[in-house]
């Protein structure tokens, strides 16, 4: 997968970044860190504009997320789950457990899950499906998705700029993969702390109203 993406990114076009990020936001297992970070890495030499990298990556993510949203809304839960358990679903690294995890996350955290979910490994590309099944307002969904995807792409772009200082190009993919895991787990911890903070704050406000 990494070799395939690396070869495609050899063209260093905004269209390719858009296409790969569209795939990443559907059910095709394209790691976003292997798209945005290398593109930002090469932007230092002037091959690409950093801000356009982030823009096209985010637009691609929005379009891919919209495909999942539409599938969730119009195909419905039984069809989605049958696909996840099919041969093609498994080829896309899908299964029932992953879908259930994304559904629980959306149910527990509501519309804001389309922002925070975009930052979490294992949920990022699936959170749009339960949003569609719940028939979340599309404009709100798109707004929140853009914020979440934009934040994630900025983080990856910064990673690419940082790695350009000391990582040779032939070691880039391996290094990005390693750092990508660290970033994902750090964001998972931060999101968990934010959720706890808002839950506690909400309960304190409720207790004050009742007293």
Tab-separated table of N, CA and C in Angstrom, residues 79-200:
chain	number	residue	atom	x	y	z
A	79	UNK	N	-27.865	-3.150	4.713
A	79	UNK	CA	-27.023	-3.257	3.520
A	79	UNK	C	-25.574	-2.933	3.855
A	80	UNK	N	-25.367	-1.884	4.645
A	80	UNK	CA	-24.017	-1.473	5.033
A	80	UNK	C	-23.317	-2.598	5.796
A	81	UNK	N	-24.034	-3.218	6.725
A	81	UNK	CA	-23.429	-4.280	7.527
A	81	UNK	C	-23.179	-5.540	6.702
A	82	UNK	N	-24.046	-5.823	5.746
A	82	UNK	CA	-23.807	-6.981	4.870
A	82	UNK	C	-22.546	-6.771	4.040
A	83	UNK	N	-22.370	-5.537	3.562
A	83	UNK	CA	-21.163	-5.237	2.789
A	83	UNK	C	-19.915	-5.379	3.663
A	84	UNK	N	-19.995	-4.883	4.900
A	84	UNK	CA	-18.841	-4.949	5.808
A	84	UNK	C	-18.407	-6.382	6.061
A	85	UNK	N	-19.365	-7.314	6.060
A	85	UNK	CA	-19.052	-8.713	6.334
A	85	UNK	C	-18.812	-9.525	5.067
A	86	UNK	N	-18.864	-8.848	3.913
A	86	UNK	CA	-18.645	-9.547	2.655
A	86	UNK	C	-17.164	-9.630	2.319
A	87	UNK	N	-16.842	-10.366	1.260
A	87	UNK	CA	-15.461	-10.487	0.797
A	87	UNK	C	-14.895	-9.118	0.428
A	88	UNK	N	-15.701	-8.311	-0.285
A	88	UNK	CA	-15.244	-6.981	-0.698
A	88	UNK	C	-15.057	-6.066	0.507
A	89	UNK	N	-15.933	-6.196	1.463
A	89	UNK	CA	-15.802	-5.398	2.683
A	89	UNK	C	-14.531	-5.726	3.430
A	90	UNK	N	-14.216	-6.999	3.515
A	90	UNK	CA	-12.983	-7.418	4.200
A	90	UNK	C	-11.739	-6.961	3.440
A	91	UNK	N	-11.838	-6.907	2.112
A	91	UNK	CA	-10.722	-6.394	1.317
A	91	UNK	C	-10.476	-4.914	1.617
A	92	UNK	N	-11.537	-4.216	1.991
A	92	UNK	CA	-11.427	-2.801	2.376
A	92	UNK	C	-11.134	-2.648	3.869
A	93	UNK	N	-10.785	-3.768	4.517
A	93	UNK	CA	-10.466	-3.800	5.950
A	93	UNK	C	-11.660	-3.394	6.814
A	94	UNK	N	-12.859	-3.701	6.326
A	94	UNK	CA	-14.075	-3.435	7.096
A	94	UNK	C	-14.536	-4.703	7.794
A	95	UNK	N	-15.277	-4.518	8.878
A	95	UNK	CA	-15.965	-5.628	9.521
A	95	UNK	C	-17.072	-5.058	10.409
A	96	UNK	N	-17.884	-5.944	10.938
A	96	UNK	CA	-19.022	-5.538	11.769
A	96	UNK	C	-18.575	-4.763	12.993
A	97	UNK	N	-17.477	-5.205	13.608
A	97	UNK	CA	-17.010	-4.574	14.845
A	97	UNK	C	-16.610	-3.114	14.614
A	98	UNK	N	-15.941	-2.835	13.508
A	98	UNK	CA	-15.527	-1.462	13.219
A	98	UNK	C	-16.726	-0.549	13.000
A	99	UNK	N	-17.730	-1.059	12.295
A	99	UNK	CA	-18.935	-0.258	12.080
A	99	UNK	C	-19.672	-0.003	13.388
A	100	UNK	N	-19.755	-1.040	14.209
A	100	UNK	CA	-20.426	-0.877	15.503
A	100	UNK	C	-19.690	0.139	16.370
A	101	UNK	N	-18.369	0.133	16.324
A	101	UNK	CA	-17.567	1.084	17.088
A	101	UNK	C	-17.844	2.512	16.634
A	102	UNK	N	-17.912	2.733	15.327
A	102	UNK	CA	-18.185	4.081	14.821
A	102	UNK	C	-19.608	4.514	15.152
A	103	UNK	N	-20.559	3.568	15.108
A	103	UNK	CA	-21.944	3.885	15.470
A	103	UNK	C	-22.050	4.287	16.939
A	104	UNK	N	-21.395	3.530	17.803
A	104	UNK	CA	-21.433	3.844	19.230
A	104	UNK	C	-20.835	5.215	19.489
A	105	UNK	N	-19.729	5.506	18.824
A	105	UNK	CA	-19.066	6.801	19.020
A	105	UNK	C	-19.990	7.936	18.589
A	106	UNK	N	-20.667	7.766	17.452
A	106	UNK	CA	-21.586	8.808	16.979
A	106	UNK	C	-22.783	8.951	17.914
A	107	UNK	N	-23.316	7.834	18.363
A	107	UNK	CA	-24.468	7.860	19.270
A	107	UNK	C	-24.119	8.523	20.594
A	108	UNK	N	-22.930	8.219	21.112
A	108	UNK	CA	-22.513	8.756	22.409
A	108	UNK	C	-22.215	10.255	22.355
A	109	UNK	N	-21.679	10.730	21.226
A	109	UNK	CA	-21.176	12.108	21.169
A	109	UNK	C	-21.937	13.020	20.213
A	110	UNK	N	-22.900	12.472	19.480
A	110	UNK	CA	-23.746	13.309	18.644
A	110	UNK	C	-23.011	13.942	17.477
A	111	UNK	N	-23.545	15.080	17.020
A	111	UNK	CA	-23.038	15.729	15.816
A	111	UNK	C	-21.565	16.090	15.918
A	112	UNK	N	-21.113	16.442	17.126
A	112	UNK	CA	-19.707	16.824	17.296
A	112	UNK	C	-18.764	15.660	16.989
A	113	UNK	N	-19.306	14.444	16.960
A	113	UNK	CA	-18.487	13.273	16.634
A	113	UNK	C	-17.927	13.365	15.226
A	114	UNK	N	-18.596	14.118	14.338
A	114	UNK	CA	-18.091	14.255	12.975
A	114	UNK	C	-16.854	15.145	12.925
A	115	UNK	N	-16.607	15.905	14.005
A	115	UNK	CA	-15.350	16.659	14.111
A	115	UNK	C	-14.294	15.803	14.786
A	116	UNK	N	-14.583	15.380	16.015
A	116	UNK	CA	-13.590	14.626	16.784
A	116	UNK	C	-13.294	13.268	16.162
A	117	UNK	N	-14.313	12.660	15.537
A	117	UNK	CA	-14.110	11.357	14.919
A	117	UNK	C	-13.102	11.390	13.789
A	118	UNK	N	-12.990	12.549	13.104
A	118	UNK	CA	-12.027	12.677	12.014
A	118	UNK	C	-10.583	12.639	12.506
A	119	UNK	N	-10.399	12.784	13.819
A	119	UNK	CA	-9.049	12.806	14.380
A	119	UNK	C	-8.638	11.465	14.972
A	120	UNK	N	-9.554	10.497	14.945
A	120	UNK	CA	-9.301	9.239	15.654
A	120	UNK	C	-9.045	8.089	14.695
A	121	UNK	N	-7.986	7.345	14.962
A	121	UNK	CA	-7.649	6.184	14.162
A	121	UNK	C	-8.735	5.113	14.321
A	122	UNK	N	-9.100	4.483	13.225
A	122	UNK	CA	-10.113	3.435	13.257
A	122	UNK	C	-11.536	3.943	13.127
A	123	UNK	N	-11.747	5.234	13.319
A	123	UNK	CA	-13.087	5.825	13.236
A	123	UNK	C	-13.141	6.859	12.124
A	124	UNK	N	-11.985	7.452	11.823
A	124	UNK	CA	-11.882	8.604	10.934
A	124	UNK	C	-12.683	8.446	9.641
A	125	UNK	N	-12.501	7.342	8.944
A	125	UNK	CA	-13.124	7.188	7.629
A	125	UNK	C	-14.521	6.573	7.699
A	126	UNK	N	-14.941	6.140	8.891
A	126	UNK	CA	-16.253	5.489	9.016
A	126	UNK	C	-17.311	6.352	9.685
A	127	UNK	N	-16.905	7.436	10.347
A	127	UNK	CA	-17.855	8.213	11.145
A	127	UNK	C	-18.969	8.824	10.295
A	128	UNK	N	-18.724	8.978	8.992
A	128	UNK	CA	-19.738	9.559	8.109
A	128	UNK	C	-20.914	8.612	7.880
A	129	UNK	N	-20.681	7.316	8.018
A	129	UNK	CA	-21.753	6.342	7.773
A	129	UNK	C	-22.856	6.446	8.823
A	130	UNK	N	-22.552	6.409	10.127
A	130	UNK	CA	-23.630	6.587	11.113
A	130	UNK	C	-24.270	7.965	11.048
A	131	UNK	N	-23.515	8.975	10.613
A	131	UNK	CA	-24.113	10.309	10.439
A	131	UNK	C	-25.189	10.257	9.371
A	132	UNK	N	-24.930	9.528	8.297
A	132	UNK	CA	-25.932	9.360	7.248
A	132	UNK	C	-27.104	8.531	7.712
A	133	UNK	N	-26.829	7.444	8.435
A	133	UNK	CA	-27.914	6.596	8.936
A	133	UNK	C	-28.812	7.351	9.902
A	134	UNK	N	-28.219	8.284	10.660
A	134	UNK	CA	-28.994	9.097	11.603
A	134	UNK	C	-29.676	10.269	10.902
A	135	UNK	N	-29.433	10.410	9.589
A	135	UNK	CA	-30.011	11.500	8.787
A	135	UNK	C	-29.683	12.880	9.369
A	136	UNK	N	-28.432	13.013	9.777
A	136	UNK	CA	-27.931	14.305	10.245
A	136	UNK	C	-28.047	15.324	9.120
A	137	UNK	N	-28.381	16.552	9.452
A	137	UNK	CA	-28.471	17.614	8.450
A	137	UNK	C	-27.179	17.668	7.646
A	138	UNK	N	-27.287	17.614	6.317
A	138	UNK	CA	-26.090	17.486	5.493
A	138	UNK	C	-25.162	18.693	5.607
A	139	UNK	N	-25.721	19.910	5.615
A	139	UNK	CA	-24.872	21.093	5.689
A	139	UNK	C	-24.103	21.140	7.012
A	140	UNK	N	-24.771	20.744	8.095
A	140	UNK	CA	-24.083	20.671	9.388
A	140	UNK	C	-23.010	19.590	9.349
A	141	UNK	N	-23.361	18.453	8.752
A	141	UNK	CA	-22.397	17.361	8.610
A	141	UNK	C	-21.172	17.819	7.822
A	142	UNK	N	-21.400	18.507	6.706
A	142	UNK	CA	-20.291	18.956	5.863
A	142	UNK	C	-19.429	19.983	6.581
A	143	UNK	N	-20.066	20.876	7.331
A	143	UNK	CA	-19.338	21.905	8.076
A	143	UNK	C	-18.427	21.259	9.120
A	144	UNK	N	-18.981	20.338	9.909
A	144	UNK	CA	-18.203	19.681	10.950
A	144	UNK	C	-17.105	18.801	10.352
A	145	UNK	N	-17.426	18.119	9.253
A	145	UNK	CA	-16.442	17.266	8.600
A	145	UNK	C	-15.266	18.088	8.084
A	146	UNK	N	-15.571	19.252	7.517
A	146	UNK	CA	-14.524	20.124	6.991
A	146	UNK	C	-13.595	20.590	8.119
A	147	UNK	N	-14.176	20.922	9.265
A	147	UNK	CA	-13.358	21.346	10.405
A	147	UNK	C	-12.445	20.201	10.854
A	148	UNK	N	-13.034	19.022	11.049
A	148	UNK	CA	-12.257	17.872	11.522
A	148	UNK	C	-11.189	17.447	10.527
A	149	UNK	N	-11.572	17.340	9.246
A	149	UNK	CA	-10.615	16.932	8.222
A	149	UNK	C	-9.536	17.993	8.044
A	150	UNK	N	-9.930	19.263	8.090
A	150	UNK	CA	-8.959	20.347	7.950
A	150	UNK	C	-7.930	20.327	9.064
A	151	UNK	N	-8.388	20.121	10.288
A	151	UNK	CA	-7.465	20.045	11.418
A	151	UNK	C	-6.482	18.890	11.257
A	152	UNK	N	-6.995	17.735	10.874
A	152	UNK	CA	-6.149	16.563	10.697
A	152	UNK	C	-5.118	16.800	9.584
A	153	UNK	N	-5.546	17.410	8.483
A	153	UNK	CA	-4.636	17.658	7.376
A	153	UNK	C	-3.569	18.693	7.736
A	154	UNK	N	-3.929	19.674	8.546
A	154	UNK	CA	-2.943	20.653	9.011
A	154	UNK	C	-1.891	19.968	9.879
A	155	UNK	N	-2.334	19.081	10.772
A	155	UNK	CA	-1.403	18.331	11.627
A	155	UNK	C	-0.437	17.514	10.775
A	156	UNK	N	-0.963	16.839	9.746
A	156	UNK	CA	-0.117	16.027	8.878
A	156	UNK	C	0.828	16.890	8.053
A	157	UNK	N	0.347	18.050	7.631
A	157	UNK	CA	1.196	18.962	6.859
A	157	UNK	C	2.363	19.462	7.707
A	158	UNK	N	2.076	19.807	8.949
A	158	UNK	CA	3.125	20.243	9.870
A	158	UNK	C	4.139	19.116	10.076
A	159	UNK	N	3.645	17.879	10.171
A	159	UNK	CA	4.531	16.724	10.302
A	159	UNK	C	5.468	16.632	9.097
A	160	UNK	N	4.915	16.810	7.894
A	160	UNK	CA	5.721	16.746	6.690
A	160	UNK	C	6.797	17.813	6.657
A	161	UNK	N	6.441	19.032	7.073
A	161	UNK	CA	7.420	20.126	7.128
A	161	UNK	C	8.521	19.823	8.140
A	162	UNK	N	8.106	19.282	9.279
A	162	UNK	CA	9.067	18.959	10.331
A	162	UNK	C	10.051	17.882	9.878
A	163	UNK	N	9.538	16.842	9.233
A	163	UNK	CA	10.393	15.728	8.814
A	163	UNK	C	11.356	16.136	7.699
A	164	UNK	N	10.997	17.155	6.949
A	164	UNK	CA	11.867	17.598	5.861
A	164	UNK	C	13.227	18.064	6.384
A	165	UNK	N	13.264	18.471	7.645
A	165	UNK	CA	14.499	19.014	8.214
A	165	UNK	C	15.582	17.958	8.418
A	166	UNK	N	15.171	16.689	8.620
A	166	UNK	CA	16.192	15.700	8.960
A	166	UNK	C	15.966	14.304	8.387
A	167	UNK	N	14.879	14.094	7.660
A	167	UNK	CA	14.605	12.756	7.116
A	167	UNK	C	14.835	12.753	5.606
A	168	UNK	N	15.719	11.890	5.098
A	168	UNK	CA	15.910	11.790	3.642
A	168	UNK	C	14.673	11.207	2.977
A	169	UNK	N	14.486	11.504	1.714
A	169	UNK	CA	13.259	11.116	1.025
A	169	UNK	C	13.046	9.606	0.997
A	170	UNK	N	14.115	8.846	0.882
A	170	UNK	CA	13.946	7.394	0.800
A	170	UNK	C	13.517	6.767	2.131
A	171	UNK	N	13.565	7.530	3.213
A	171	UNK	CA	13.114	7.035	4.512
A	171	UNK	C	11.793	7.686	4.949
A	172	UNK	N	11.235	8.504	4.086
A	172	UNK	CA	10.074	9.319	4.481
A	172	UNK	C	8.856	8.478	4.834
A	173	UNK	N	8.489	7.532	3.972
A	173	UNK	CA	7.265	6.766	4.190
A	173	UNK	C	7.315	6.005	5.515
A	174	UNK	N	8.442	5.352	5.783
A	174	UNK	CA	8.580	4.593	7.035
A	174	UNK	C	8.509	5.516	8.247
A	175	UNK	N	9.136	6.677	8.146
A	175	UNK	CA	9.142	7.614	9.275
A	175	UNK	C	7.764	8.215	9.498
A	176	UNK	N	7.078	8.562	8.415
A	176	UNK	CA	5.721	9.106	8.526
A	176	UNK	C	4.795	8.087	9.182
A	177	UNK	N	4.917	6.828	8.793
A	177	UNK	CA	4.087	5.773	9.382
A	177	UNK	C	4.315	5.670	10.884
A	178	UNK	N	5.583	5.725	11.290
A	178	UNK	CA	5.914	5.648	12.718
A	178	UNK	C	5.352	6.842	13.479
A	179	UNK	N	5.602	8.041	12.968
A	179	UNK	CA	5.112	9.244	13.634
A	179	UNK	C	3.582	9.308	13.602
A	180	UNK	N	2.982	8.797	12.520
A	180	UNK	CA	1.526	8.824	12.404
A	180	UNK	C	0.847	8.081	13.535
A	181	UNK	N	1.438	6.960	13.959
A	181	UNK	CA	0.878	6.202	15.084
A	181	UNK	C	0.952	7.021	16.381
A	182	UNK	N	2.072	7.678	16.612
A	182	UNK	CA	2.226	8.487	17.814
A	182	UNK	C	1.193	9.623	17.838
A	183	UNK	N	1.035	10.270	16.691
A	183	UNK	CA	0.080	11.385	16.604
A	183	UNK	C	-1.338	10.895	16.848
A	184	UNK	N	-1.691	9.771	16.252
A	184	UNK	CA	-3.055	9.236	16.406
A	184	UNK	C	-3.372	8.923	17.859
A	185	UNK	N	-2.429	8.297	18.570
A	185	UNK	CA	-2.689	7.945	19.963
A	185	UNK	C	-2.707	9.186	20.862
A	186	UNK	N	-1.891	10.171	20.516
A	186	UNK	CA	-1.912	11.425	21.273
A	186	UNK	C	-3.252	12.136	21.101
A	187	UNK	N	-3.744	12.177	19.870
A	187	UNK	CA	-5.036	12.806	19.608
A	187	UNK	C	-6.166	12.040	20.286
A	188	UNK	N	-6.052	10.722	20.309
A	188	UNK	CA	-7.054	9.909	21.002
A	188	UNK	C	-7.143	10.307	22.469
A	189	UNK	N	-5.988	10.478	23.105
A	189	UNK	CA	-5.957	10.884	24.511
A	189	UNK	C	-6.535	12.285	24.696
A	190	UNK	N	-6.196	13.206	23.789
A	190	UNK	CA	-6.699	14.582	23.890
A	190	UNK	C	-8.207	14.636	23.712
A	191	UNK	N	-8.706	13.895	22.726
A	191	UNK	CA	-10.156	13.861	22.496
A	191	UNK	C	-10.878	13.277	23.703
A	192	UNK	N	-10.308	12.227	24.279
A	192	UNK	CA	-10.909	11.619	25.472
A	192	UNK	C	-10.972	12.625	26.617
A	193	UNK	N	-9.893	13.406	26.805
A	193	UNK	CA	-9.886	14.417	27.869
A	193	UNK	C	-10.904	15.513	27.611
A	194	UNK	N	-11.052	15.904	26.346
A	194	UNK	CA	-12.050	16.928	25.996
A	194	UNK	C	-13.465	16.430	26.274
A	195	UNK	N	-13.707	15.187	25.929
A	195	UNK	CA	-15.043	14.610	26.170
A	195	UNK	C	-15.349	14.580	27.661
A	196	UNK	N	-14.383	14.132	28.454
A	196	UNK	CA	-14.568	14.098	29.909
A	196	UNK	C	-14.829	15.502	30.442
A	197	UNK	N	-14.071	16.478	29.938
A	197	UNK	CA	-14.233	17.872	30.378
A	197	UNK	C	-15.641	18.375	30.119
A	198	UNK	N	-16.143	18.164	28.902
A	198	UNK	CA	-17.472	18.675	28.553
A	198	UNK	C	-18.581	17.932	29.290
A	199	UNK	N	-18.397	16.633	29.517
A	199	UNK	CA	-19.387	15.862	30.270
A	199	UNK	C	-19.466	16.362	31.707
A	200	UNK	N	-18.297	16.549	32.326
A	200	UNK	CA	-18.254	17.047	33.706
A	200	UNK	C	-18.848	18.443	33.791
